[in-house]
Short mmCIF file of C-alpha atoms in Angstrom, two decimals:
data_model
loop_
_atom_site.label_atom_id
_atom_site.label_comp_id
_atom_site.label_asym_id
_atom_site.label_seq_id
_atom_site.Cartn_x
_atom_site.Cartn_y
_atom_site.Cartn_z
CA MET A 1422 137.01 -51.68 0.67
CA GLU A 1423 136.57 -55.35 1.54
CA PRO A 1424 137.35 -57.95 -1.13
CA LEU A 1425 134.45 -59.95 -2.47
CA ALA A 1426 133.50 -63.01 -0.43
CA GLU A 1427 133.69 -66.63 -1.58
CA SER A 1428 130.29 -66.38 -3.26
CA ARG A 1429 131.70 -63.76 -5.62
CA ASP A 1430 132.28 -66.27 -8.44
CA ARG A 1431 128.63 -67.29 -8.32
CA GLY A 1432 127.67 -63.88 -9.66
CA PRO A 1433 130.12 -62.81 -12.41
CA ARG A 1434 130.92 -66.32 -13.63
CA GLN A 1435 127.33 -67.51 -13.90
CA GLN A 1436 126.28 -64.28 -15.56
CA ARG A 1437 129.21 -64.49 -18.00
CA GLU A 1438 128.21 -68.01 -19.02
CA ARG A 1439 124.63 -66.91 -19.75
CA ILE A 1440 125.52 -64.05 -22.11
CA THR A 1441 126.01 -64.74 -25.81
CA PRO A 1442 128.63 -62.81 -27.82
CA GLU A 1443 125.85 -61.44 -30.00
CA GLN A 1444 124.21 -59.76 -26.99
CA VAL A 1445 127.28 -57.56 -26.51
CA SER A 1446 128.11 -57.10 -30.20
CA LEU A 1447 131.05 -59.52 -30.25
CA PRO A 1448 131.74 -62.08 -33.01
CA ARG A 1449 131.02 -65.68 -32.06
CA GLY A 1450 133.87 -67.24 -34.04
CA SER A 1451 134.14 -70.89 -35.04
CA ARG A 1452 136.16 -72.31 -32.15
CA ARG A 1453 134.15 -71.18 -29.16
CA ARG A 1454 134.03 -73.89 -26.48
CA THR A 1455 133.13 -71.76 -23.47
CA PRO A 1456 129.39 -71.31 -22.80
CA GLY A 1457 128.64 -67.63 -23.04
CA LEU A 1458 131.48 -65.12 -22.94
CA ARG A 1459 135.17 -65.82 -22.41
CA ARG A 1460 136.94 -64.22 -19.45
CA GLU A 1461 139.09 -62.13 -21.75
CA GLU A 1462 135.96 -60.79 -23.44
CA VAL A 1463 134.46 -59.65 -20.13
CA ALA A 1464 137.80 -58.12 -19.17
CA HIS A 1465 137.86 -56.22 -22.46
CA LEU A 1466 134.28 -54.99 -22.08
CA SER A 1467 134.99 -53.88 -18.50
CA ALA A 1468 138.38 -52.32 -19.30
CA VAL A 1469 140.20 -54.44 -16.70
CA GLY A 1470 143.07 -56.92 -16.99
CA VAL A 1471 142.35 -60.55 -17.84
CA THR A 1472 144.44 -61.79 -14.90
CA TRP A 1473 142.67 -59.46 -12.50
CA TYR A 1474 139.25 -60.58 -13.73
CA THR A 1475 140.28 -64.24 -13.47
CA TRP A 1476 141.31 -63.66 -9.85
CA LEU A 1477 137.96 -61.96 -9.25
CA GLU A 1478 136.08 -65.08 -10.39
CA GLN A 1479 138.40 -67.28 -8.36
CA ALA A 1480 137.60 -65.26 -5.22
CA ARG A 1481 141.19 -64.30 -4.58
CA ASP A 1482 141.96 -61.63 -2.02
CA ILE A 1483 141.91 -58.56 -4.26
CA GLN A 1484 140.56 -55.08 -3.77
CA VAL A 1485 137.60 -53.98 -5.92
CA SER A 1486 136.61 -50.36 -6.49
CA ALA A 1487 133.05 -49.18 -7.04
CA GLN A 1488 134.02 -48.02 -10.53
CA VAL A 1489 135.22 -51.51 -11.48
CA ILE A 1490 132.09 -53.15 -10.06
CA ASP A 1491 129.99 -50.67 -12.06
CA ALA A 1492 131.89 -51.57 -15.25
CA LEU A 1493 131.47 -55.30 -14.59
CA ALA A 1494 127.74 -54.95 -13.91
CA ARG A 1495 127.31 -53.12 -17.21
CA ALA A 1496 129.46 -55.57 -19.17
CA LEU A 1497 127.58 -58.55 -17.74
CA LEU A 1498 124.17 -56.99 -18.53
CA MET A 1499 123.06 -57.32 -14.91
CA ASP A 1500 119.54 -56.31 -13.99
CA PRO A 1501 119.00 -54.00 -10.97
CA SER A 1502 118.76 -56.84 -8.42
CA GLU A 1503 121.86 -58.62 -9.72
CA ARG A 1504 123.73 -55.32 -9.79
CA ALA A 1505 122.71 -54.53 -6.20
CA HIS A 1506 123.91 -57.93 -5.00
CA LEU A 1507 127.24 -57.57 -6.78
CA PHE A 1508 127.84 -54.26 -4.97
CA ALA A 1509 126.71 -55.80 -1.69
CA LEU A 1510 129.17 -58.68 -2.08
CA ALA A 1511 131.93 -56.16 -2.77
CA GLY A 1512 130.97 -54.07 0.25
CA ALA A 1513 130.75 -51.10 -2.10
CA VAL A 1514 128.25 -48.27 -2.53
CA ASP A 1515 126.65 -48.22 -5.96
CA PRO A 1516 127.57 -44.88 -7.58
CA ALA A 1517 124.58 -45.13 -9.92
CA PRO A 1518 121.80 -47.05 -8.13
CA GLY A 1519 119.21 -45.92 -10.65
CA THR A 1520 121.06 -47.43 -13.61
CA SER A 1521 118.60 -48.89 -16.08
CA CYS A 1522 118.68 -52.57 -16.95
CA PRO A 1523 120.59 -53.26 -20.21
CA THR A 1524 117.79 -55.64 -21.22
CA ILE A 1525 115.45 -52.64 -21.47
CA THR A 1526 116.60 -51.12 -24.73
CA PRO A 1527 115.04 -47.97 -26.22
CA ALA A 1528 113.17 -50.26 -28.64
CA VAL A 1529 111.66 -52.23 -25.74
CA ARG A 1530 110.65 -49.02 -23.96
CA LEU A 1531 108.98 -47.75 -27.13
CA MET A 1532 107.14 -51.05 -27.49
CA LEU A 1533 105.83 -50.76 -23.93
CA GLU A 1534 104.70 -47.21 -24.59
CA ARG A 1535 102.92 -48.16 -27.82
CA LEU A 1536 101.07 -51.00 -26.09
CA ASP A 1537 99.19 -48.54 -23.86
CA PRO A 1538 96.36 -48.77 -22.83
CA PHE A 1539 97.08 -52.51 -22.69
CA PRO A 1540 98.96 -53.10 -19.39
CA SER A 1541 102.46 -54.36 -20.18
CA CYS A 1542 105.74 -54.83 -18.36
CA VAL A 1543 109.11 -56.57 -18.64
CA GLN A 1544 109.89 -59.12 -15.93
CA ASN A 1545 112.80 -61.43 -15.29
CA GLY A 1546 112.58 -64.98 -13.97
CA ARG A 1547 112.37 -63.74 -10.35
CA TYR A 1548 109.28 -61.63 -11.13
CA ASP A 1549 111.24 -58.37 -10.81
CA ILE A 1550 109.46 -55.63 -12.78
CA LEU A 1551 112.25 -54.14 -14.91
CA ALA A 1552 110.06 -51.70 -16.84
CA CYS A 1553 106.37 -51.07 -17.49
CA ASN A 1554 103.98 -48.75 -19.27
CA ARG A 1555 101.67 -46.24 -17.62
CA THR A 1556 98.58 -48.45 -17.49
CA TYR A 1557 100.43 -51.34 -15.86
CA SER A 1558 102.06 -48.97 -13.36
CA SER A 1559 98.65 -48.11 -11.89
CA MET A 1560 96.57 -51.24 -12.55
CA LEU A 1561 97.38 -53.13 -9.34
CA CYS A 1562 99.02 -50.42 -7.23
CA ASP A 1563 101.09 -47.27 -7.66
CA LEU A 1564 104.39 -48.84 -8.71
CA ASP A 1565 106.09 -45.46 -9.00
CA ALA A 1566 105.60 -44.94 -5.26
CA LEU A 1567 107.47 -48.14 -4.37
CA PRO A 1568 111.23 -48.44 -3.80
CA PRO A 1569 112.98 -50.36 -6.64
CA GLU A 1570 113.71 -53.38 -4.43
CA ASP A 1571 109.95 -53.88 -3.82
CA ARG A 1572 108.93 -53.84 -7.49
CA ASN A 1573 108.58 -57.58 -7.67
CA CYS A 1574 105.27 -59.31 -8.47
CA LEU A 1575 105.83 -62.19 -6.07
CA TRP A 1576 106.83 -59.89 -3.21
CA LEU A 1577 103.84 -57.61 -3.81
CA ALA A 1578 101.39 -60.51 -4.07
CA PHE A 1579 102.33 -61.57 -0.53
CA THR A 1580 103.06 -58.24 1.18
CA ASN A 1581 101.23 -55.32 -0.48
CA GLU A 1582 97.56 -54.93 0.49
CA GLN A 1583 96.60 -52.88 -2.55
CA TRP A 1584 98.24 -55.33 -4.94
CA GLN A 1585 96.61 -58.25 -3.13
CA SER A 1586 93.14 -56.70 -3.32
CA SER A 1587 93.58 -56.17 -7.07
CA LEU A 1588 94.07 -59.87 -7.80
CA GLY A 1589 90.71 -61.35 -8.78
CA ASN A 1590 91.63 -64.90 -7.79
CA ARG A 1591 94.46 -64.24 -5.38
CA ALA A 1592 94.64 -67.64 -3.66
CA GLU A 1593 95.16 -69.50 -6.94
CA THR A 1594 97.44 -66.79 -8.34
CA VAL A 1595 99.91 -66.81 -5.45
CA ARG A 1596 99.96 -70.61 -5.36
CA LEU A 1597 100.88 -70.76 -9.05
CA MET A 1598 103.47 -67.99 -8.73
CA ALA A 1599 105.20 -69.71 -5.81
CA ALA A 1600 105.21 -73.00 -7.72
CA ARG A 1601 106.76 -71.38 -10.78
CA PHE A 1602 109.34 -69.61 -8.62
CA ARG A 1603 110.34 -72.91 -7.00
CA ALA A 1604 110.64 -74.61 -10.40
CA ASP A 1605 112.73 -71.77 -11.85
CA MET A 1606 114.92 -71.46 -8.77
CA ALA A 1607 116.26 -74.99 -9.35
CA GLU A 1608 118.52 -73.44 -12.01
CA HIS A 1609 119.59 -70.51 -9.81
CA LEU A 1610 120.21 -72.07 -6.39
CA ALA A 1611 123.62 -70.45 -5.97
CA GLU A 1612 122.64 -66.96 -7.13
CA PRO A 1613 122.42 -64.32 -4.37
CA ALA A 1614 119.51 -62.38 -5.86
CA TRP A 1615 117.30 -65.48 -5.88
CA LYS A 1616 118.33 -66.54 -2.37
CA THR A 1617 117.75 -63.06 -0.99
CA LEU A 1618 114.26 -62.80 -2.47
CA LEU A 1619 113.37 -66.20 -1.00
CA ALA A 1620 114.72 -65.14 2.41
CA ARG A 1621 112.74 -61.86 2.30
CA LEU A 1622 109.52 -63.68 1.45
CA ARG A 1623 110.02 -66.26 4.21
CA ALA A 1624 110.69 -63.54 6.77
CA ALA A 1625 107.76 -61.34 5.73
CA SER A 1626 104.95 -63.77 4.93
CA PRO A 1627 103.80 -66.83 6.92
CA GLU A 1628 101.39 -67.48 4.05
CA PHE A 1629 104.30 -67.74 1.61
CA CYS A 1630 106.12 -70.11 3.97
CA GLU A 1631 103.07 -72.38 4.14
CA ILE A 1632 102.72 -72.47 0.34
CA TRP A 1633 106.46 -72.89 -0.18
CA GLU A 1634 106.55 -75.94 2.06
CA ARG A 1635 104.05 -77.71 -0.21
CA HIS A 1636 106.93 -78.14 -2.72
CA GLU A 1637 104.73 -77.62 -5.75
CA VAL A 1638 106.79 -77.10 -8.89
CA VAL A 1639 104.47 -77.77 -11.84
CA ALA A 1640 101.73 -75.26 -12.43
CA VAL A 1641 99.95 -74.01 -15.52
CA GLY A 1642 97.61 -71.09 -15.05
CA SER A 1643 94.76 -69.79 -17.17
CA LYS A 1644 95.59 -67.27 -19.88
CA THR A 1645 92.63 -65.16 -18.79
CA LYS A 1646 93.25 -63.18 -15.60
CA ARG A 1647 90.80 -61.22 -13.47
CA PHE A 1648 91.85 -57.99 -11.75
CA VAL A 1649 89.95 -55.45 -9.70
CA ASN A 1650 91.17 -51.87 -10.04
CA ALA A 1651 90.01 -49.40 -7.40
CA SER A 1652 89.30 -46.69 -9.99
CA VAL A 1653 87.63 -48.54 -12.87
CA GLY A 1654 86.43 -51.84 -11.43
CA GLU A 1655 86.81 -55.44 -12.61
CA LEU A 1656 89.04 -56.26 -15.60
CA SER A 1657 89.09 -59.53 -17.52
CA LEU A 1658 92.40 -59.70 -19.40
CA GLN A 1659 94.17 -62.24 -21.56
CA HIS A 1660 97.79 -62.77 -20.58
CA THR A 1661 100.69 -63.23 -23.03
CA ASN A 1662 104.44 -63.73 -22.50
CA LEU A 1663 106.91 -62.67 -25.20
CA TRP A 1664 110.45 -63.82 -24.42
CA LEU A 1665 113.06 -61.15 -25.05
CA SER A 1666 116.02 -63.49 -24.59
CA PRO A 1667 116.06 -67.14 -23.47
CA SER A 1668 119.53 -66.65 -21.99
CA ASN A 1669 118.54 -64.03 -19.41
CA GLY A 1670 114.94 -65.10 -18.82
CA SER A 1671 113.43 -61.66 -19.43
CA ARG A 1672 109.96 -61.55 -20.91
CA LEU A 1673 107.51 -58.92 -22.01
CA VAL A 1674 104.20 -59.55 -20.23
CA SER A 1675 101.13 -57.98 -21.80
CA TYR A 1676 97.41 -58.07 -21.03
CA VAL A 1677 94.72 -57.48 -23.65
CA PRO A 1678 91.02 -57.09 -22.83
CA ALA A 1679 88.93 -60.25 -23.00
CA ASP A 1680 85.71 -58.29 -23.57
CA ASP A 1681 84.45 -54.86 -24.61
CA GLN A 1682 83.75 -53.79 -21.04
CA SER A 1683 87.34 -54.49 -20.00
CA ARG A 1684 88.63 -52.64 -23.07
CA ALA A 1685 86.61 -49.54 -22.16
CA ARG A 1686 87.79 -49.72 -18.55
CA LEU A 1687 91.42 -50.05 -19.59
CA GLU A 1688 91.08 -46.96 -21.76
CA ARG A 1689 89.56 -45.09 -18.82
CA LEU A 1690 92.36 -46.25 -16.51
CA HIS A 1691 94.93 -45.08 -19.05
CA GLY A 1692 93.22 -41.71 -19.24
CA LEU A 1693 93.26 -41.37 -15.46
CA THR A 1694 96.95 -42.23 -15.42
CA LEU A 1695 97.75 -39.59 -18.02
CA ALA A 1696 95.72 -37.00 -16.08
CA ARG A 1697 97.97 -37.51 -13.06
CA VAL A 1698 101.16 -36.77 -15.01
#
């Protein structure tokens, strides 16, 4: 197996510095100077040597097994995209590509389930959809039919016809999303998952390229969104973000009906979704 390339330290190190001890059930202590976790703490959580892990961050010429990369991804609470990029950098095959994101705890999954028929999902700062309830999974397109790497709101808004047709005010929506992505990316310029998503969008969508070149970074959208579902018709929904953790940028996104008609249509959409199970 090939050793990780020079960009290796931009994954584990940055992720380590974003994780608090409390997130992995470690005591903070009174003399902590390092932002996030210490190297020895990550080594302990991953069951590897401190020296070896230090060399990993320093991009030394060491060999990395898939089992070690798997342990590191779990210890560093990586989401599916970050995990995939870590394996790609290592030149390794992920032994468990369907591994769930550590951010999505059983409590979060239960919350999503209880929010039905209100469409709800958990997204990270890149617009990756990490989890969702049944109503959300069918509101804009059939998310279950998509490969994991395509379950990203920004990607779908520029490349998926069904998702695009479901956006009531698509032109304004994609402009605001691209602006937010540019603003957020300023803090993640060196991270492979962000760079890869940007490269995919540029290669797949001339429209995205045109919007991206406007260099808009400040955008505040309306809290009321309009969607058009092929099965139940137009939905007017009020949008809310609930931040799960400021350190990893994950948020629970929920939509509640803005009027009685939208409430009734959401309930019908939920019923249709359950009937297909």
